Amino acid sequence: MRDRGKQSNAPAPDSPWSEIVPGLWMGGHEYTGRSGQPEFAVVRDEFDLVLTLLRLPGHGPDPGVEHHVWPIPDGPLDGTQLAGVMRLARTADEAREAGRRVLVRCYHGYNRSGLVVAHALIRAGSTAEDAIHLIRSRRSPWALHNELFVDYLQTGLDTARLLEELAE
């Protein structure tokens, strides 16, 4: 499993955010700009709802944009953190179904945001494998390179949460 400190080999994405399915976007706080240099992704009012898993000051969104923050590590999650991921995925799914533009973001928009977006897609009827494949094809092959998060999705977040709570 790779965690945030070991991601130096993961290249920054080439866009601040990517549309995974209509209305549901996945992104980060940093990306590689046209110059080939890192640039900050700052959300203004492009989205109706922003779900943030890693908050960095000055990265938005604008006042008036609905914003939920649930900081989690890019590593093992406890039962409470998994419950928060499930809650954000439900919020994203319901907002998208209501026609709202939703952004789920973390640092690069690979793992933490991928976990939430994949769970939202699973809630909407996708299999874990289909959700993971779609995310990797739309965002980056680096998306969901955290194998623990892939295991969580394949096991099911409800089950993973129960197992984590039993271990606590």
PDB file of C-alpha atoms in Angstrom:
ATOM      1  CA  MET A   1       0.000   0.000   0.000  1.00  0.00           C
ATOM      2  CA  ARG A   2       1.196   3.487  -0.766  1.00  0.00           C
ATOM      3  CA  ASP A   3       0.458   6.417   1.468  1.00  0.00           C
ATOM      4  CA  ARG A   4       0.728  10.169   0.914  1.00  0.00           C
ATOM      5  CA  GLY A   5       4.410  10.217   1.878  1.00  0.00           C
ATOM      6  CA  LYS A   6       5.316   7.588  -0.700  1.00  0.00           C
ATOM      7  CA  GLN A   7       3.485   9.140  -3.656  1.00  0.00           C
ATOM      8  CA  SER A   8       6.477  11.043  -5.004  1.00  0.00           C
ATOM      9  CA  ASN A   9       6.556   8.560  -7.886  1.00  0.00           C
ATOM     10  CA  ALA A  10       2.951   9.392  -8.828  1.00  0.00           C
ATOM     11  CA  PRO A  11       3.012  12.174 -11.406  1.00  0.00           C
ATOM     12  CA  ALA A  12       0.680  15.096 -10.959  1.00  0.00           C
ATOM     13  CA  PRO A  13      -2.383  14.856 -13.217  1.00  0.00           C
ATOM     14  CA  ASP A  14      -2.519  16.970 -16.356  1.00  0.00           C
ATOM     15  CA  SER A  15      -5.784  18.663 -15.386  1.00  0.00           C
ATOM     16  CA  PRO A  16      -7.184  20.061 -12.154  1.00  0.00           C
ATOM     17  CA  TRP A  17     -10.286  17.861 -12.393  1.00  0.00           C
ATOM     18  CA  SER A  18     -11.898  15.271 -14.652  1.00  0.00           C
ATOM     19  CA  GLU A  19     -15.542  14.426 -15.281  1.00  0.00           C
ATOM     20  CA  ILE A  20     -16.072  10.750 -14.410  1.00  0.00           C
ATOM     21  CA  VAL A  21     -19.783  10.582 -15.250  1.00  0.00           C
ATOM     22  CA  PRO A  22     -22.038  13.504 -16.169  1.00  0.00           C
ATOM     23  CA  GLY A  23     -22.129  15.878 -13.221  1.00  0.00           C
ATOM     24  CA  LEU A  24     -19.553  14.021 -11.077  1.00  0.00           C
ATOM     25  CA  TRP A  25     -15.997  15.292 -11.187  1.00  0.00           C
ATOM     26  CA  MET A  26     -12.834  14.148  -9.453  1.00  0.00           C
ATOM     27  CA  GLY A  27      -9.866  16.410  -8.855  1.00  0.00           C
ATOM     28  CA  GLY A  28      -7.115  17.693  -6.682  1.00  0.00           C
ATOM     29  CA  HIS A  29      -5.232  20.699  -5.438  1.00  0.00           C
ATOM     30  CA  GLU A  30      -2.229  20.407  -7.764  1.00  0.00           C
ATOM     31  CA  TYR A  31      -1.765  19.459 -11.408  1.00  0.00           C
ATOM     32  CA  THR A  32       0.789  19.815 -14.193  1.00  0.00           C
ATOM     33  CA  GLY A  33       0.017  22.912 -16.228  1.00  0.00           C
ATOM     34  CA  ARG A  34       0.609  23.539 -19.913  1.00  0.00           C
ATOM     35  CA  SER A  35       4.133  24.730 -19.114  1.00  0.00           C
ATOM     36  CA  GLY A  36       4.916  21.327 -17.595  1.00  0.00           C
ATOM     37  CA  GLN A  37       5.250  22.920 -14.168  1.00  0.00           C
ATOM     38  CA  PRO A  38       3.054  22.248 -11.121  1.00  0.00           C
ATOM     39  CA  GLU A  39       0.088  24.565 -10.767  1.00  0.00           C
ATOM     40  CA  PHE A  40      -2.485  24.928  -8.019  1.00  0.00           C
ATOM     41  CA  ALA A  41      -6.077  23.983  -8.749  1.00  0.00           C
ATOM     42  CA  VAL A  42      -8.295  26.644  -7.220  1.00  0.00           C
ATOM     43  CA  VAL A  43     -12.048  26.059  -7.260  1.00  0.00           C
ATOM     44  CA  ARG A  44     -14.185  29.128  -7.710  1.00  0.00           C
ATOM     45  CA  ASP A  45     -17.825  28.633  -8.694  1.00  0.00           C
ATOM     46  CA  GLU A  46     -17.466  25.911 -11.351  1.00  0.00           C
ATOM     47  CA  PHE A  47     -19.323  23.413  -9.147  1.00  0.00           C
ATOM     48  CA  ASP A  48     -22.500  23.448  -7.066  1.00  0.00           C
ATOM     49  CA  LEU A  49     -21.023  21.151  -4.424  1.00  0.00           C
ATOM     50  CA  VAL A  50     -17.388  20.551  -3.461  1.00  0.00           C
ATOM     51  CA  LEU A  51     -16.408  17.596  -1.263  1.00  0.00           C
ATOM     52  CA  THR A  52     -12.889  18.002   0.110  1.00  0.00           C
ATOM     53  CA  LEU A  53     -10.827  15.167   1.610  1.00  0.00           C
ATOM     54  CA  LEU A  54      -7.659  17.231   2.028  1.00  0.00           C
ATOM     55  CA  ARG A  55      -8.087  20.935   2.653  1.00  0.00           C
ATOM     56  CA  LEU A  56      -5.452  23.450   1.650  1.00  0.00           C
ATOM     57  CA  PRO A  57      -5.955  27.150   2.404  1.00  0.00           C
ATOM     58  CA  GLY A  58      -6.661  29.362  -0.584  1.00  0.00           C
ATOM     59  CA  HIS A  59      -7.936  26.576  -2.845  1.00  0.00           C
ATOM     60  CA  GLY A  60     -11.618  27.547  -2.667  1.00  0.00           C
ATOM     61  CA  PRO A  61     -14.408  27.184  -3.329  1.00  0.00           C
ATOM     62  CA  ASP A  62     -15.977  30.625  -3.481  1.00  0.00           C
ATOM     63  CA  PRO A  63     -18.381  31.704  -0.745  1.00  0.00           C
ATOM     64  CA  GLY A  64     -21.870  30.491  -1.519  1.00  0.00           C
ATOM     65  CA  VAL A  65     -20.705  27.163  -2.969  1.00  0.00           C
ATOM     66  CA  GLU A  66     -21.764  24.250  -0.781  1.00  0.00           C
ATOM     67  CA  HIS A  67     -18.594  22.750   0.670  1.00  0.00           C
ATOM     68  CA  HIS A  68     -18.140  19.659   2.855  1.00  0.00           C
ATOM     69  CA  VAL A  69     -14.715  18.869   4.338  1.00  0.00           C
ATOM     70  CA  TRP A  70     -13.790  15.420   5.684  1.00  0.00           C
ATOM     71  CA  PRO A  71      -9.994  15.119   5.961  1.00  0.00           C
ATOM     72  CA  ILE A  72      -8.768  11.532   5.764  1.00  0.00           C
ATOM     73  CA  PRO A  73      -5.319  10.019   5.268  1.00  0.00           C
ATOM     74  CA  ASP A  74      -4.242   8.303   2.078  1.00  0.00           C
ATOM     75  CA  GLY A  75      -3.789   5.146   4.116  1.00  0.00           C
ATOM     76  CA  PRO A  76      -5.660   2.861   6.500  1.00  0.00           C
ATOM     77  CA  LEU A  77      -9.006   4.299   7.602  1.00  0.00           C
ATOM     78  CA  ASP A  78     -10.843   3.609  10.830  1.00  0.00           C
ATOM     79  CA  GLY A  79     -14.573   2.946  11.069  1.00  0.00           C
ATOM     80  CA  THR A  80     -15.433   6.606  11.633  1.00  0.00           C
ATOM     81  CA  GLN A  81     -13.401   7.709   8.608  1.00  0.00           C
ATOM     82  CA  LEU A  82     -15.023   5.031   6.429  1.00  0.00           C
ATOM     83  CA  ALA A  83     -18.457   6.161   7.627  1.00  0.00           C
ATOM     84  CA  GLY A  84     -17.554   9.692   6.532  1.00  0.00           C
ATOM     85  CA  VAL A  85     -16.440   8.437   3.118  1.00  0.00           C
ATOM     86  CA  MET A  86     -19.775   6.640   2.744  1.00  0.00           C
ATOM     87  CA  ARG A  87     -21.678   9.771   3.795  1.00  0.00           C
ATOM     88  CA  LEU A  88     -19.794  11.915   1.252  1.00  0.00           C
ATOM     89  CA  ALA A  89     -20.399   9.332  -1.485  1.00  0.00           C
ATOM     90  CA  ARG A  90     -24.132   9.380  -0.705  1.00  0.00           C
ATOM     91  CA  THR A  91     -24.106  13.194  -0.769  1.00  0.00           C
ATOM     92  CA  ALA A  92     -22.271  13.196  -4.123  1.00  0.00           C
ATOM     93  CA  ASP A  93     -24.613  10.607  -5.632  1.00  0.00           C
ATOM     94  CA  GLU A  94     -27.772  12.395  -4.474  1.00  0.00           C
ATOM     95  CA  ALA A  95     -26.507  15.799  -5.651  1.00  0.00           C
ATOM     96  CA  ARG A  96     -25.550  14.405  -9.061  1.00  0.00           C
ATOM     97  CA  GLU A  97     -28.950  12.725  -9.379  1.00  0.00           C
ATOM     98  CA  ALA A  98     -30.527  16.115  -8.624  1.00  0.00           C
ATOM     99  CA  GLY A  99     -28.629  17.645 -11.562  1.00  0.00           C
ATOM    100  CA  ARG A 100     -25.953  19.402  -9.539  1.00  0.00           C
ATOM    101  CA  ARG A 101     -22.282  19.641 -10.583  1.00  0.00           C
ATOM    102  CA  VAL A 102     -20.189  17.873  -7.944  1.00  0.00           C
ATOM    103  CA  LEU A 103     -16.414  17.926  -7.413  1.00  0.00           C
ATOM    104  CA  VAL A 104     -14.737  15.431  -5.076  1.00  0.00           C
ATOM    105  CA  ARG A 105     -11.126  16.404  -4.428  1.00  0.00           C
ATOM    106  CA  CYS A 106      -7.995  15.453  -2.522  1.00  0.00           C
ATOM    107  CA  TYR A 107      -4.320  16.254  -3.239  1.00  0.00           C
ATOM    108  CA  HIS A 108      -3.863  14.981  -6.808  1.00  0.00           C
ATOM    109  CA  GLY A 109      -7.356  13.610  -7.271  1.00  0.00           C
ATOM    110  CA  TYR A 110      -6.260   9.978  -7.308  1.00  0.00           C
ATOM    111  CA  ASN A 111      -6.897   7.976  -4.135  1.00  0.00           C
ATOM    112  CA  ARG A 112      -9.085   9.633  -1.504  1.00  0.00           C
ATOM    113  CA  SER A 113     -11.330  11.281  -4.072  1.00  0.00           C
ATOM    114  CA  GLY A 114     -11.307   8.027  -6.046  1.00  0.00           C
ATOM    115  CA  LEU A 115     -12.581   6.138  -3.016  1.00  0.00           C
ATOM    116  CA  VAL A 116     -15.531   8.513  -2.609  1.00  0.00           C
ATOM    117  CA  VAL A 117     -16.329   8.699  -6.329  1.00  0.00           C
ATOM    118  CA  ALA A 118     -16.081   4.915  -6.754  1.00  0.00           C
ATOM    119  CA  HIS A 119     -18.404   4.338  -3.809  1.00  0.00           C
ATOM    120  CA  ALA A 120     -20.870   6.856  -5.278  1.00  0.00           C
ATOM    121  CA  LEU A 121     -20.768   4.943  -8.574  1.00  0.00           C
ATOM    122  CA  ILE A 122     -21.282   1.645  -6.739  1.00  0.00           C
ATOM    123  CA  ARG A 123     -24.275   3.152  -4.918  1.00  0.00           C
ATOM    124  CA  ALA A 124     -25.634   4.081  -8.357  1.00  0.00           C
ATOM    125  CA  GLY A 125     -25.349   0.477  -9.577  1.00  0.00           C
ATOM    126  CA  SER A 126     -21.781  -0.039 -10.839  1.00  0.00           C
ATOM    127  CA  THR A 127     -19.628  -2.945  -9.752  1.00  0.00           C
ATOM    128  CA  ALA A 128     -16.432  -2.081  -7.894  1.00  0.00           C
ATOM    129  CA  GLU A 129     -14.358  -3.251 -10.860  1.00  0.00           C
ATOM    130  CA  ASP A 130     -16.360  -1.162 -13.342  1.00  0.00           C
ATOM    131  CA  ALA A 131     -16.148   1.926 -11.098  1.00  0.00           C
ATOM    132  CA  ILE A 132     -12.372   1.556 -10.674  1.00  0.00           C
ATOM    133  CA  HIS A 133     -11.858   1.037 -14.415  1.00  0.00           C
ATOM    134  CA  LEU A 134     -14.020   4.058 -15.294  1.00  0.00           C
ATOM    135  CA  ILE A 135     -12.175   6.305 -12.826  1.00  0.00           C
ATOM    136  CA  ARG A 136      -8.776   5.219 -14.116  1.00  0.00           C
ATOM    137  CA  SER A 137      -9.843   5.744 -17.738  1.00  0.00           C
ATOM    138  CA  ARG A 138     -11.350   9.193 -17.095  1.00  0.00           C
ATOM    139  CA  ARG A 139      -8.961  10.627 -14.470  1.00  0.00           C
ATOM    140  CA  SER A 140      -5.610   8.842 -14.746  1.00  0.00           C
ATOM    141  CA  PRO A 141      -4.090   5.361 -14.670  1.00  0.00           C
ATOM    142  CA  TRP A 142      -2.684   6.512 -11.314  1.00  0.00           C
ATOM    143  CA  ALA A 143      -6.180   6.897  -9.867  1.00  0.00           C
ATOM    144  CA  LEU A 144      -6.819   4.444  -7.040  1.00  0.00           C
ATOM    145  CA  HIS A 145      -3.223   3.231  -6.992  1.00  0.00           C
ATOM    146  CA  ASN A 146      -3.637   2.835  -3.229  1.00  0.00           C
ATOM    147  CA  GLU A 147      -4.301  -0.914  -3.164  1.00  0.00           C
ATOM    148  CA  LEU A 148      -5.891  -0.710   0.300  1.00  0.00           C
ATOM    149  CA  PHE A 149      -8.582   1.580  -1.106  1.00  0.00           C
ATOM    150  CA  VAL A 150      -9.145  -0.866  -3.969  1.00  0.00           C
ATOM    151  CA  ASP A 151      -9.492  -3.641  -1.357  1.00  0.00           C
ATOM    152  CA  TYR A 152     -12.025  -1.525   0.561  1.00  0.00           C
ATOM    153  CA  LEU A 153     -14.077  -1.057  -2.611  1.00  0.00           C
ATOM    154  CA  GLN A 154     -13.925  -4.722  -3.613  1.00  0.00           C
ATOM    155  CA  THR A 155     -14.866  -5.818  -0.088  1.00  0.00           C
ATOM    156  CA  GLY A 156     -17.590  -3.175   0.164  1.00  0.00           C
ATOM    157  CA  LEU A 157     -17.271  -0.137   2.402  1.00  0.00           C
ATOM    158  CA  ASP A 158     -20.036  -1.362   4.728  1.00  0.00           C
ATOM    159  CA  THR A 159     -18.111  -4.573   5.366  1.00  0.00           C
ATOM    160  CA  ALA A 160     -14.742  -2.813   5.573  1.00  0.00           C
ATOM    161  CA  ARG A 161     -16.208  -0.395   8.121  1.00  0.00           C
ATOM    162  CA  LEU A 162     -17.551  -3.221  10.281  1.00  0.00           C
ATOM    163  CA  LEU A 163     -14.211  -5.027  10.144  1.00  0.00           C
ATOM    164  CA  GLU A 164     -12.320  -1.861  11.099  1.00  0.00           C
ATOM    165  CA  GLU A 165     -14.693  -1.179  13.990  1.00  0.00           C
ATOM    166  CA  LEU A 166     -14.248  -4.738  15.273  1.00  0.00           C
ATOM    167  CA  ALA A 167     -10.480  -4.299  15.139  1.00  0.00           C
ATOM    168  CA  GLU A 168     -10.662  -1.052  17.124  1.00  0.00           C
TER     169      GLU A 168
END
